[in-house]
mmCIF file of C-alpha atoms in Angstrom:
data_model
loop_
_atom_site.group_PDB
_atom_site.id
_atom_site.type_symbol
_atom_site.label_atom_id
_atom_site.label_comp_id
_atom_site.label_asym_id
_atom_site.label_seq_id
_atom_site.Cartn_x
_atom_site.Cartn_y
_atom_site.Cartn_z
ATOM 1 C CA MET M 1 0.000 0.000 0.000
ATOM 2 C CA THR M 2 1.400 3.388 -0.947
ATOM 3 C CA THR M 3 0.895 6.260 1.465
ATOM 4 C CA ALA M 4 1.880 9.891 1.283
ATOM 5 C CA ALA M 5 1.153 12.323 4.062
ATOM 6 C CA GLY M 6 0.063 15.888 3.589
ATOM 7 C CA PRO M 7 -2.953 17.996 2.757
ATOM 8 C CA GLU M 8 -5.021 17.206 -0.296
ATOM 9 C CA ALA M 9 -2.463 17.385 -3.051
ATOM 10 C CA THR M 10 -2.444 19.220 -6.304
ATOM 11 C CA THR M 11 -1.197 17.758 -9.540
ATOM 12 C CA ALA M 12 1.791 19.109 -11.450
ATOM 13 C CA THR M 13 -0.651 21.460 -13.190
ATOM 14 C CA GLY M 14 -1.864 22.723 -9.795
ATOM 15 C CA ASP M 15 -5.196 20.831 -9.908
ATOM 16 C CA PRO M 16 -6.686 21.012 -6.382
ATOM 17 C CA THR M 17 -9.724 18.962 -7.443
ATOM 18 C CA THR M 18 -11.160 16.426 -5.046
ATOM 19 C CA TYR M 19 -12.973 13.581 -6.774
ATOM 20 C CA TRP M 20 -15.636 11.363 -5.272
ATOM 21 C CA THR M 21 -17.698 8.338 -6.130
ATOM 22 C CA ARG M 22 -19.909 5.778 -4.449
ATOM 23 C CA LEU M 23 -19.353 2.033 -4.770
ATOM 24 C CA ASP M 24 -21.758 -0.716 -3.795
ATOM 25 C CA SER M 25 -20.406 -3.217 -1.276
ATOM 26 C CA PRO M 26 -21.667 -5.877 1.134
ATOM 27 C CA LEU M 27 -21.454 -3.157 3.807
ATOM 28 C CA GLY M 28 -23.638 -0.767 1.816
ATOM 29 C CA PRO M 29 -22.642 2.113 -0.464
ATOM 30 C CA LEU M 30 -19.078 3.243 0.172
ATOM 31 C CA LEU M 31 -18.114 6.890 -0.336
ATOM 32 C CA LEU M 32 -14.605 7.297 -1.749
ATOM 33 C CA THR M 33 -12.652 10.499 -2.278
ATOM 34 C CA ALA M 34 -9.382 11.060 -4.124
ATOM 35 C CA ASP M 35 -7.136 14.031 -4.632
ATOM 36 C CA GLY M 36 -6.091 15.575 -7.936
ATOM 37 C CA THR M 37 -3.371 12.936 -8.374
ATOM 38 C CA GLY M 38 -5.890 10.101 -8.040
ATOM 39 C CA ALA M 39 -4.614 8.999 -4.607
ATOM 40 C CA LEU M 40 -7.381 7.724 -2.343
ATOM 41 C CA THR M 41 -7.970 10.192 0.520
ATOM 42 C CA SER M 42 -10.952 8.603 2.241
ATOM 43 C CA LEU M 43 -13.265 5.616 2.254
ATOM 44 C CA SER M 44 -16.382 5.967 4.384
ATOM 45 C CA LEU M 45 -19.072 3.442 5.282
ATOM 46 C CA PRO M 46 -22.790 4.266 5.530
ATOM 47 C CA GLY M 47 -23.567 5.872 8.886
ATOM 48 C CA GLN M 48 -19.894 6.050 9.810
ATOM 49 C CA LYS M 49 -19.053 8.108 12.861
ATOM 50 C CA GLY M 50 -17.007 11.029 11.504
ATOM 51 C CA GLY M 51 -17.370 9.776 7.926
ATOM 52 C CA ARG M 52 -16.770 12.031 4.963
ATOM 53 C CA THR M 53 -19.523 13.765 3.069
ATOM 54 C CA VAL M 54 -19.704 15.186 -0.426
ATOM 55 C CA ARG M 55 -18.911 18.890 -0.241
ATOM 56 C CA ASP M 56 -19.523 21.648 -2.738
ATOM 57 C CA GLY M 57 -16.746 21.909 -5.286
ATOM 58 C CA ARG M 58 -15.934 18.208 -5.288
ATOM 59 C CA ARG M 59 -16.210 16.497 -8.619
ATOM 60 C CA HIS M 60 -18.176 13.285 -9.101
ATOM 61 C CA ASP M 61 -16.080 11.098 -11.389
ATOM 62 C CA PRO M 62 -15.692 7.310 -11.095
ATOM 63 C CA GLY M 63 -12.565 7.372 -13.311
ATOM 64 C CA PRO M 64 -9.926 7.873 -10.581
ATOM 65 C CA PHE M 65 -11.424 4.969 -8.606
ATOM 66 C CA ARG M 66 -11.194 2.089 -11.094
ATOM 67 C CA ALA M 67 -8.321 0.352 -9.279
ATOM 68 C CA ALA M 68 -10.011 0.868 -5.900
ATOM 69 C CA GLU M 69 -13.251 -0.576 -7.244
ATOM 70 C CA GLU M 70 -11.484 -3.649 -8.661
ATOM 71 C CA GLN M 71 -9.503 -4.246 -5.473
ATOM 72 C CA LEU M 72 -12.509 -3.737 -3.184
ATOM 73 C CA GLU M 73 -14.579 -6.172 -5.263
ATOM 74 C CA ALA M 74 -11.776 -8.745 -5.048
ATOM 75 C CA TYR M 75 -11.416 -8.158 -1.282
ATOM 76 C CA PHE M 76 -15.132 -8.631 -0.627
ATOM 77 C CA ALA M 77 -15.056 -11.773 -2.810
ATOM 78 C CA GLY M 78 -12.280 -13.163 -0.580
ATOM 79 C CA GLU M 79 -9.738 -13.013 -3.407
ATOM 80 C CA LEU M 80 -7.550 -10.080 -2.234
ATOM 81 C CA LYS M 81 -5.627 -9.929 1.015
ATOM 82 C CA GLU M 82 -3.621 -6.714 0.581
ATOM 83 C CA PHE M 83 -4.561 -3.451 -1.096
ATOM 84 C CA THR M 84 -2.026 -1.797 -3.388
ATOM 85 C CA LEU M 85 -3.572 1.608 -3.914
ATOM 86 C CA PRO M 86 -1.987 5.047 -3.793
ATOM 87 C CA LEU M 87 -3.176 6.652 -0.557
ATOM 88 C CA ARG M 88 -2.838 10.189 0.743
ATOM 89 C CA THR M 89 -3.856 11.005 4.287
ATOM 90 C CA HIS M 90 -3.393 14.073 6.414
ATOM 91 C CA GLY M 91 -3.002 13.778 10.150
ATOM 92 C CA THR M 92 -0.651 14.650 12.952
ATOM 93 C CA ALA M 93 2.704 12.896 13.008
ATOM 94 C CA PHE M 94 1.344 10.653 15.779
ATOM 95 C CA ARG M 95 -1.758 9.693 13.784
ATOM 96 C CA GLU M 96 0.327 8.996 10.681
ATOM 97 C CA ARG M 97 2.549 6.627 12.723
ATOM 98 C CA VAL M 98 -0.518 4.820 14.079
ATOM 99 C CA TRP M 99 -2.042 4.566 10.589
ATOM 100 C CA ALA M 100 1.234 3.203 9.181
ATOM 101 C CA ALA M 101 1.212 0.554 11.935
ATOM 102 C CA LEU M 102 -2.333 -0.420 10.886
ATOM 103 C CA ASP M 103 -1.065 -0.998 7.358
ATOM 104 C CA ASP M 104 1.246 -3.680 8.763
ATOM 105 C CA VAL M 105 -1.504 -5.762 10.414
ATOM 106 C CA PRO M 106 -1.854 -8.805 8.140
ATOM 107 C CA TYR M 107 -5.105 -10.047 6.648
ATOM 108 C CA GLY M 108 -6.812 -12.629 8.833
ATOM 109 C CA THR M 109 -5.154 -11.497 12.059
ATOM 110 C CA THR M 110 -5.987 -9.098 14.847
ATOM 111 C CA THR M 111 -3.933 -6.884 17.107
ATOM 112 C CA THR M 112 -4.651 -4.756 20.162
ATOM 113 C CA TYR M 113 -4.433 -1.057 20.871
ATOM 114 C CA GLY M 114 -1.540 -1.783 23.242
ATOM 115 C CA GLU M 115 0.321 -3.711 20.546
ATOM 116 C CA ILE M 116 -0.125 -0.793 18.121
ATOM 117 C CA ALA M 117 1.194 1.583 20.807
ATOM 118 C CA ALA M 118 4.249 -0.662 21.276
ATOM 119 C CA ARG M 119 4.856 -0.851 17.494
ATOM 120 C CA ILE M 120 5.105 2.922 17.244
ATOM 121 C CA GLY M 121 7.222 3.251 20.389
ATOM 122 C CA ALA M 122 4.486 4.854 22.493
ATOM 123 C CA SER M 123 4.004 4.100 26.177
ATOM 124 C CA ARG M 124 1.167 1.988 27.559
ATOM 125 C CA ALA M 125 -0.321 5.270 28.766
ATOM 126 C CA ALA M 126 -0.735 6.290 25.126
ATOM 127 C CA VAL M 127 -3.276 3.526 24.412
ATOM 128 C CA ARG M 128 -6.187 6.006 24.535
ATOM 129 C CA ALA M 129 -4.418 8.305 22.089
ATOM 130 C CA VAL M 130 -3.790 5.307 19.834
ATOM 131 C CA GLY M 131 -7.508 4.512 20.018
ATOM 132 C CA GLY M 132 -8.318 8.096 19.047
ATOM 133 C CA ALA M 133 -5.983 7.939 16.072
ATOM 134 C CA ILE M 134 -7.466 4.617 14.963
ATOM 135 C CA GLY M 135 -10.963 6.076 15.304
ATOM 136 C CA ALA M 136 -9.910 8.971 13.054
ATOM 137 C CA ASN M 137 -8.664 6.660 10.270
ATOM 138 C CA PRO M 138 -10.079 8.154 7.045
ATOM 139 C CA LEU M 139 -9.559 4.973 5.014
ATOM 140 C CA LEU M 140 -11.802 2.279 6.478
ATOM 141 C CA VAL M 141 -11.460 -1.212 5.022
ATOM 142 C CA VAL M 142 -8.271 -0.460 3.031
ATOM 143 C CA ARG M 143 -6.428 0.665 6.169
ATOM 144 C CA PRO M 144 -7.457 -2.225 8.426
ATOM 145 C CA CYS M 145 -8.490 -0.592 11.687
ATOM 146 C CA HIS M 146 -11.182 -3.281 11.895
ATOM 147 C CA ARG M 147 -8.381 -5.693 12.860
ATOM 148 C CA VAL M 148 -7.773 -3.896 16.178
ATOM 149 C CA ILE M 149 -9.524 -5.448 19.171
ATOM 150 C CA GLY M 150 -9.504 -4.992 22.932
ATOM 151 C CA ALA M 151 -6.722 -6.462 25.065
ATOM 152 C CA ASP M 152 -9.201 -9.029 26.403
ATOM 153 C CA GLY M 153 -10.189 -10.113 22.886
ATOM 154 C CA THR M 154 -13.455 -8.176 22.760
ATOM 155 C CA LEU M 155 -14.576 -6.405 19.621
ATOM 156 C CA THR M 156 -14.305 -2.792 20.647
ATOM 157 C CA GLY M 157 -15.392 0.315 18.741
ATOM 158 C CA TYR M 158 -15.288 0.737 15.012
ATOM 159 C CA ALA M 159 -16.202 3.996 13.261
ATOM 160 C CA GLY M 160 -18.174 2.000 10.679
ATOM 161 C CA GLY M 161 -20.145 0.216 13.416
ATOM 162 C CA LEU M 162 -19.573 -3.095 15.168
ATOM 163 C CA ASP M 163 -21.782 -4.953 12.666
ATOM 164 C CA ALA M 164 -19.428 -3.903 9.858
ATOM 165 C CA LYS M 165 -16.400 -4.899 11.962
ATOM 166 C CA VAL M 166 -17.906 -8.349 12.545
ATOM 167 C CA ARG M 167 -18.607 -8.743 8.822
ATOM 168 C CA LEU M 168 -15.052 -7.756 7.855
ATOM 169 C CA LEU M 169 -13.422 -10.026 10.452
ATOM 170 C CA THR M 170 -15.724 -12.870 9.405
ATOM 171 C CA LEU M 171 -14.759 -12.328 5.761
ATOM 172 C CA GLU M 172 -11.093 -12.532 6.767
ATOM 173 C CA GLY M 173 -11.673 -15.758 8.723
ATOM 174 C CA VAL M 174 -10.945 -14.283 12.156
ATOM 175 C CA LEU M 175 -14.480 -14.919 13.468
#
């Protein structure tokens, strides 16, 4: 998975356009946004806490999302275990470290908030901050925050809802 940090990018020609599209999925219609370079900037589930919305000035165009659509279809069919899409997120340095650690959680496995904290070199006291960063992940499904569970093995919060988390973990063979 390719990731670049920074605000929504412009292309070499200075194109600040943000593109969006909706894709059908087993979780309902997904809202995807991409920057002017075509890098995926968000993927939101229906009813997602803090999910993106279509704003004025954004351009509806499914063209920049062809690879995302193909990979998401293959993922939901159980045929894809790792996304290889250009991604561009914008968060604090701490959030970017947490999100990069999420990218390293393999398909079909789970990890805990404490394990993510340890991976980024944060103290055990930072577990709440790690949870906040995971909850702010703008790229649900492709950045696998659904693979993070409580230290006692419970399925804790998921911005897309616990039902969606259960469906994703079931798809991956964890449940």
